[in-house]
Each structure stands twice: as structure tokens, then as C-alpha cells.
Amino acid sequence: ISFGTFYSDDGHVDINQMYEGKAEITSDVDARISQLILKQVTMRESRRIKCRVQIPGDDMGQTSATTLLVVLVAPSAPVCRIQGTAEYGYNLSLTCASDEGSPVPTYQWQSYDVRNVLRSFPPKTTEKDGVLSLFNVSSDTSGYYICTATNKIRSATCNLTLAV
Ligand SMILES: *[C@@H]1O[C@H](CO)[C@@H](O)[C@H](O)[C@H]1NC(C)=O
Ligand SMILES: *[C@@H]1O[C@H](CO)[C@@H](O)[C@H](O)[C@H]1NC(C)=O
């Protein structure tokens, strides 16, 4: 899709209807500069953006160039869930995922016991891509499990209560 076009002969600017009020093009032909201004960018604008110049009767030289726009989005509050049966002797997975986030967030779990004291995970626990796998759970496994989703903008957490 095109954001819009600047016509140097009469200074007219056409902005794509989808970007009306969101995109502006300001150009100075003498200074050989054209600026695309994007307001309130979203993930939709996270893409390669190309600028193309047309001179009637002249297609020599470099007529276009591209740049990469990376829109950063803070992680949304992660959703944490228990998968499996929270009963003595079972294996459980705790999952953690943010719907939004750019770059894609990384996830980290922490565990607090029922008295809210930070502790290490029980033996054989594994953690990968936001999934914490608990092996052979017991009442000792009960407590609070905090998942933190982090990207370069910010962190967000969820707090899951596990009662075995
Ligand atoms: C599971 O944990 C209990 C103690 O809570 C232990 O007696 C049992 O051997 C464990 N089972 C396995 C398969 O590790
Ligand atoms: C998690 O939730 C429990 C129960 O609401 C609370 O006591 C605890 O302080 C919370 N932990 C964190 C790190 O937010």
C-alpha cells in the first residue's frame, strides 16, 4: 500500500485514504528532500518503506530507496495458566504469554512459597519459552509463580497461585 504521493509541479499531496490524518508528506524540491511523517504508529507500519522518485522522461540513476521501520510495542500483561492437574504426583506446566510485544518478549518465571519467600524451583523443573514444567508436584510445590515478560521497552508480570 502507498502512504501517498507528492506532485512537484503544483505541490499537491495525495494521502491514501487509509492514512488520512495519520500520514503527512512534506517536500522541498529545491532542497531535494521529502519527508514522510507517520503519527501514532502501530505494528501495521512495522515494515519496509520505500520512497520512489519519478522524473518524466528520466529513469536513469537510483529512483528508489527503502528503509526499515521497526515499531516497538511494550509487552501486554502476560496471561498465565496451569496446564494439567494440580494434584500430588502429577506433572504440570505453567504457561505464560503476552499477546502483544515487539520485539517478541522473553519470559522468566520465579517462585515464591506460601509465605511469599522467594525460592528455587524444585528438582527437574524446566523452563523454556514461557513454559515452566514442574515434575511430580506435591504440597511443597504450592505457592505463587510470577512470570515476567520483558522486551527492550518494558516488563509486565502475571502472578499465578498454585495450590496442589
Ligand atoms: C515423587 O515425589 C515423592 C515425594 O513427594 C517421591 O516419594 C516419589 O518417589 C517421586 N516420584 C518420582 C517418579 O520421582
Ligand atoms: C502474588 O499474589 C499473592 C496473592 O495475591 C500476593 O500475596 C503476592 O505478594 C503476589 N506476588 C507478587 C510478586 O506480586
mmCIF file of C-alpha atoms and ligand atoms in Angstrom:
data_model
loop_
_atom_site.group_PDB
_atom_site.id
_atom_site.type_symbol
_atom_site.label_atom_id
_atom_site.label_comp_id
_atom_site.label_asym_id
_atom_site.label_seq_id
_atom_site.Cartn_x
_atom_site.Cartn_y
_atom_site.Cartn_z
ATOM 1 C CA ILE A 1 0.000 0.000 0.000
ATOM 2 C CA SER A 2 1.019 3.546 -0.656
ATOM 3 C CA PHE A 3 1.083 6.235 2.016
ATOM 4 C CA GLY A 4 0.788 8.973 -0.522
ATOM 5 C CA THR A 5 2.274 10.946 -3.370
ATOM 6 C CA PHE A 6 3.756 14.417 -3.682
ATOM 7 C CA TYR A 7 3.470 16.123 -7.079
ATOM 8 C CA SER A 8 6.265 18.623 -7.526
ATOM 9 C CA ASP A 9 4.650 20.517 -10.423
ATOM 10 C CA ASP A 10 1.883 22.008 -8.286
ATOM 11 C CA GLY A 11 2.889 20.919 -4.771
ATOM 12 C CA HIS A 12 -0.211 18.744 -4.473
ATOM 13 C CA VAL A 13 -0.110 15.889 -1.918
ATOM 14 C CA ASP A 14 -2.359 12.855 -2.177
ATOM 15 C CA ILE A 15 -2.577 10.812 1.027
ATOM 16 C CA ASN A 16 -4.013 7.309 0.843
ATOM 17 C CA GLN A 17 -7.486 7.316 2.406
ATOM 18 C CA MET A 18 -6.315 4.730 4.962
ATOM 19 C CA TYR A 19 -3.692 7.184 6.208
ATOM 20 C CA GLU A 20 -5.744 10.367 6.102
ATOM 21 C CA GLY A 21 -4.692 12.365 9.184
ATOM 22 C CA LYS A 22 -2.048 9.772 10.087
ATOM 23 C CA ALA A 23 0.496 10.350 7.353
ATOM 24 C CA GLU A 24 1.906 13.619 6.080
ATOM 25 C CA ILE A 25 4.320 14.265 3.256
ATOM 26 C CA THR A 26 6.313 17.452 3.230
ATOM 27 C CA SER A 27 8.685 18.037 0.371
ATOM 28 C CA ASP A 28 11.195 20.649 -0.682
ATOM 29 C CA VAL A 29 12.137 20.120 -4.298
ATOM 30 C CA ASP A 30 14.960 22.670 -4.283
ATOM 31 C CA ALA A 31 16.498 21.063 -1.211
ATOM 32 C CA ARG A 32 15.779 17.631 -2.779
ATOM 33 C CA ILE A 33 14.134 16.379 0.381
ATOM 34 C CA SER A 34 10.817 14.727 1.014
ATOM 35 C CA GLN A 35 9.655 13.714 4.460
ATOM 36 C CA LEU A 36 7.059 11.138 5.369
ATOM 37 C CA ILE A 37 5.636 11.795 8.820
ATOM 38 C CA LEU A 38 3.686 8.974 10.458
ATOM 39 C CA LYS A 39 1.641 9.650 13.566
ATOM 40 C CA GLN A 40 0.572 7.116 16.179
ATOM 41 C CA VAL A 41 2.322 4.227 14.503
ATOM 42 C CA THR A 42 1.184 0.685 15.192
ATOM 43 C CA MET A 43 2.538 -2.745 14.291
ATOM 44 C CA ARG A 44 0.901 -2.313 10.885
ATOM 45 C CA GLU A 45 3.516 0.255 9.986
ATOM 46 C CA SER A 46 6.343 -2.049 11.108
ATOM 47 C CA ARG A 47 7.661 -2.808 7.644
ATOM 48 C CA ARG A 48 9.959 -1.867 4.813
ATOM 49 C CA ILE A 49 9.065 1.541 3.466
ATOM 50 C CA LYS A 50 10.073 2.638 0.001
ATOM 51 C CA CYS A 51 10.426 6.112 -1.417
ATOM 52 C CA ARG A 52 10.241 6.381 -5.187
ATOM 53 C CA VAL A 53 11.046 9.398 -7.334
ATOM 54 C CA GLN A 54 9.744 9.811 -10.865
ATOM 55 C CA ILE A 55 11.030 12.354 -13.333
ATOM 56 C CA PRO A 56 9.189 12.356 -16.668
ATOM 57 C CA GLY A 57 11.456 11.091 -19.419
ATOM 58 C CA ASP A 58 14.241 10.201 -16.973
ATOM 59 C CA ASP A 59 14.652 6.782 -15.412
ATOM 60 C CA MET A 60 18.418 6.869 -15.052
ATOM 61 C CA GLY A 61 20.197 6.627 -11.717
ATOM 62 C CA GLN A 62 18.706 5.399 -8.491
ATOM 63 C CA THR A 63 14.977 6.126 -8.463
ATOM 64 C CA SER A 64 14.030 4.466 -5.195
ATOM 65 C CA ALA A 65 15.332 3.580 -1.754
ATOM 66 C CA THR A 66 13.910 1.609 1.160
ATOM 67 C CA THR A 67 14.220 1.771 4.885
ATOM 68 C CA LEU A 68 13.041 -0.493 7.658
ATOM 69 C CA LEU A 69 10.623 0.887 10.225
ATOM 70 C CA VAL A 70 10.580 -1.183 13.416
ATOM 71 C CA VAL A 71 7.722 -0.152 15.694
ATOM 72 C CA LEU A 72 8.397 -1.100 19.304
ATOM 73 C CA VAL A 73 5.462 -2.282 21.416
ATOM 74 C CA ALA A 74 5.608 -2.928 25.158
ATOM 75 C CA PRO A 75 4.603 -6.442 26.256
ATOM 76 C CA SER A 76 0.945 -6.656 27.264
ATOM 77 C CA ALA A 77 0.172 -8.157 30.678
ATOM 78 C CA PRO A 78 1.011 -11.837 30.210
ATOM 79 C CA VAL A 79 -1.688 -14.442 30.612
ATOM 80 C CA CYS A 80 -0.592 -17.293 32.885
ATOM 81 C CA ARG A 81 -2.282 -20.664 33.009
ATOM 82 C CA ILE A 82 -1.901 -24.011 34.690
ATOM 83 C CA GLN A 83 -1.932 -26.951 32.303
ATOM 84 C CA GLY A 84 -2.533 -30.323 33.852
ATOM 85 C CA THR A 85 -3.964 -31.487 37.151
ATOM 86 C CA ALA A 86 -2.672 -29.767 40.286
ATOM 87 C CA GLU A 87 -2.666 -32.980 42.315
ATOM 88 C CA TYR A 88 0.014 -34.817 44.236
ATOM 89 C CA GLY A 89 2.409 -36.730 41.972
ATOM 90 C CA TYR A 90 1.332 -35.142 38.699
ATOM 91 C CA ASN A 91 3.465 -33.191 36.236
ATOM 92 C CA LEU A 92 2.272 -29.668 35.460
ATOM 93 C CA SER A 93 3.072 -26.951 33.009
ATOM 94 C CA LEU A 94 2.663 -23.285 33.798
ATOM 95 C CA THR A 95 2.345 -21.237 30.641
ATOM 96 C CA CYS A 96 2.931 -17.514 30.223
ATOM 97 C CA ALA A 97 2.311 -15.449 27.100
ATOM 98 C CA SER A 98 1.816 -11.792 26.192
ATOM 99 C CA ASP A 99 -0.500 -11.135 23.255
ATOM 100 C CA GLU A 100 1.449 -8.055 22.253
ATOM 101 C CA GLY A 101 5.066 -7.100 22.264
ATOM 102 C CA SER A 102 7.656 -6.082 19.717
ATOM 103 C CA PRO A 103 10.366 -7.223 19.772
ATOM 104 C CA VAL A 104 8.879 -10.548 20.923
ATOM 105 C CA PRO A 105 9.177 -10.654 24.739
ATOM 106 C CA THR A 106 11.284 -13.122 26.647
ATOM 107 C CA TYR A 107 9.704 -14.807 29.666
ATOM 108 C CA GLN A 108 11.066 -15.617 33.058
ATOM 109 C CA TRP A 109 9.417 -17.443 35.945
ATOM 110 C CA GLN A 110 10.046 -17.006 39.662
ATOM 111 C CA SER A 111 8.591 -18.973 42.508
ATOM 112 C CA TYR A 112 7.552 -17.859 46.000
ATOM 113 C CA ASP A 113 6.404 -20.253 48.704
ATOM 114 C CA VAL A 114 3.078 -19.881 50.516
ATOM 115 C CA ARG A 115 4.759 -17.493 52.979
ATOM 116 C CA ASN A 116 5.792 -15.373 49.988
ATOM 117 C CA VAL A 117 9.518 -16.138 50.249
ATOM 118 C CA LEU A 118 11.468 -16.413 47.004
ATOM 119 C CA ARG A 119 12.754 -19.946 46.466
ATOM 120 C CA SER A 120 14.471 -22.003 43.800
ATOM 121 C CA PHE A 121 12.471 -24.357 41.610
ATOM 122 C CA PRO A 122 12.034 -27.982 42.656
ATOM 123 C CA PRO A 123 14.412 -30.524 41.055
ATOM 124 C CA LYS A 124 13.831 -31.452 37.412
ATOM 125 C CA THR A 125 11.904 -28.243 36.715
ATOM 126 C CA THR A 126 12.491 -26.929 33.217
ATOM 127 C CA GLU A 127 11.764 -23.523 31.766
ATOM 128 C CA LYS A 128 11.539 -22.776 28.071
ATOM 129 C CA ASP A 129 9.791 -20.055 26.035
ATOM 130 C CA GLY A 130 7.491 -19.099 28.903
ATOM 131 C CA VAL A 131 6.556 -22.676 29.808
ATOM 132 C CA LEU A 132 7.592 -23.848 33.260
ATOM 133 C CA SER A 133 7.373 -27.623 33.581
ATOM 134 C CA LEU A 134 7.008 -28.961 37.112
ATOM 135 C CA PHE A 135 7.672 -32.619 37.786
ATOM 136 C CA ASN A 136 5.952 -34.798 40.397
ATOM 137 C CA VAL A 137 4.269 -31.935 42.265
ATOM 138 C CA SER A 138 3.375 -32.007 45.953
ATOM 139 C CA SER A 139 2.104 -29.530 48.521
ATOM 140 C CA ASP A 140 5.691 -28.220 48.667
ATOM 141 C CA THR A 141 5.219 -27.032 45.086
ATOM 142 C CA SER A 142 2.288 -24.848 46.121
ATOM 143 C CA GLY A 143 2.876 -21.115 46.174
ATOM 144 C CA TYR A 144 3.000 -18.107 43.896
ATOM 145 C CA TYR A 145 4.514 -18.259 40.462
ATOM 146 C CA ILE A 146 5.408 -14.958 38.877
ATOM 147 C CA CYS A 147 6.122 -14.698 35.185
ATOM 148 C CA THR A 148 7.824 -11.595 33.802
ATOM 149 C CA ALA A 149 7.568 -10.786 30.109
ATOM 150 C CA THR A 150 10.338 -8.432 29.019
ATOM 151 C CA ASN A 151 11.370 -6.678 25.851
ATOM 152 C CA LYS A 152 13.563 -3.648 25.306
ATOM 153 C CA ILE A 153 10.706 -1.274 26.179
ATOM 154 C CA ARG A 154 9.379 -2.612 29.443
ATOM 155 C CA SER A 155 8.333 -5.625 31.538
ATOM 156 C CA ALA A 156 4.928 -6.917 32.573
ATOM 157 C CA THR A 157 4.124 -9.670 35.031
ATOM 158 C CA CYS A 158 1.437 -12.127 35.982
ATOM 159 C CA ASN A 159 1.040 -13.822 39.333
ATOM 160 C CA LEU A 160 -0.323 -17.317 39.450
ATOM 161 C CA THR A 161 -1.345 -19.128 42.599
ATOM 162 C CA LEU A 162 -0.648 -22.849 42.536
ATOM 163 C CA ALA A 163 -2.407 -24.958 45.140
ATOM 164 C CA VAL A 164 -1.533 -28.641 44.985
HETATM 165 C C1 LIG B 1 7.546 -38.030 43.635
HETATM 166 O O1 LIG B 1 7.758 -37.381 44.871
HETATM 167 C C2 LIG B 1 7.621 -38.197 46.003
HETATM 168 C C3 LIG B 1 7.833 -37.345 47.242
HETATM 169 O O2 LIG B 1 6.991 -36.196 47.201
HETATM 170 C C4 LIG B 1 8.615 -39.350 45.957
HETATM 171 O O3 LIG B 1 8.404 -40.214 47.056
HETATM 172 C C5 LIG B 1 8.455 -40.114 44.661
HETATM 173 O O4 LIG B 1 9.472 -41.091 44.553
HETATM 174 C C6 LIG B 1 8.549 -39.176 43.477
HETATM 175 N N1 LIG B 1 8.284 -39.875 42.252
HETATM 176 C C7 LIG B 1 9.097 -39.824 41.190
HETATM 177 C C8 LIG B 1 8.668 -40.601 39.983
HETATM 178 O O5 LIG B 1 10.127 -39.180 41.184
HETATM 179 C C1 LIG B 2 1.196 -12.663 44.175
HETATM 180 O O1 LIG B 2 -0.119 -12.752 44.648
HETATM 181 C C2 LIG B 2 -0.194 -13.055 46.059
HETATM 182 C C3 LIG B 2 -1.664 -13.253 46.427
HETATM 183 O O2 LIG B 2 -2.439 -12.233 45.949
HETATM 184 C C4 LIG B 2 0.460 -11.942 46.854
HETATM 185 O O3 LIG B 2 0.425 -12.242 48.214
HETATM 186 C C5 LIG B 2 1.897 -11.813 46.402
HETATM 187 O O4 LIG B 2 2.543 -10.741 47.064
HETATM 188 C C6 LIG B 2 1.967 -11.574 44.887
HETATM 189 N N1 LIG B 2 3.372 -11.578 44.500
HETATM 190 C C7 LIG B 2 3.867 -10.661 43.660
HETATM 191 C C8 LIG B 2 5.340 -10.731 43.395
HETATM 192 O O5 LIG B 2 3.179 -9.805 43.116
#
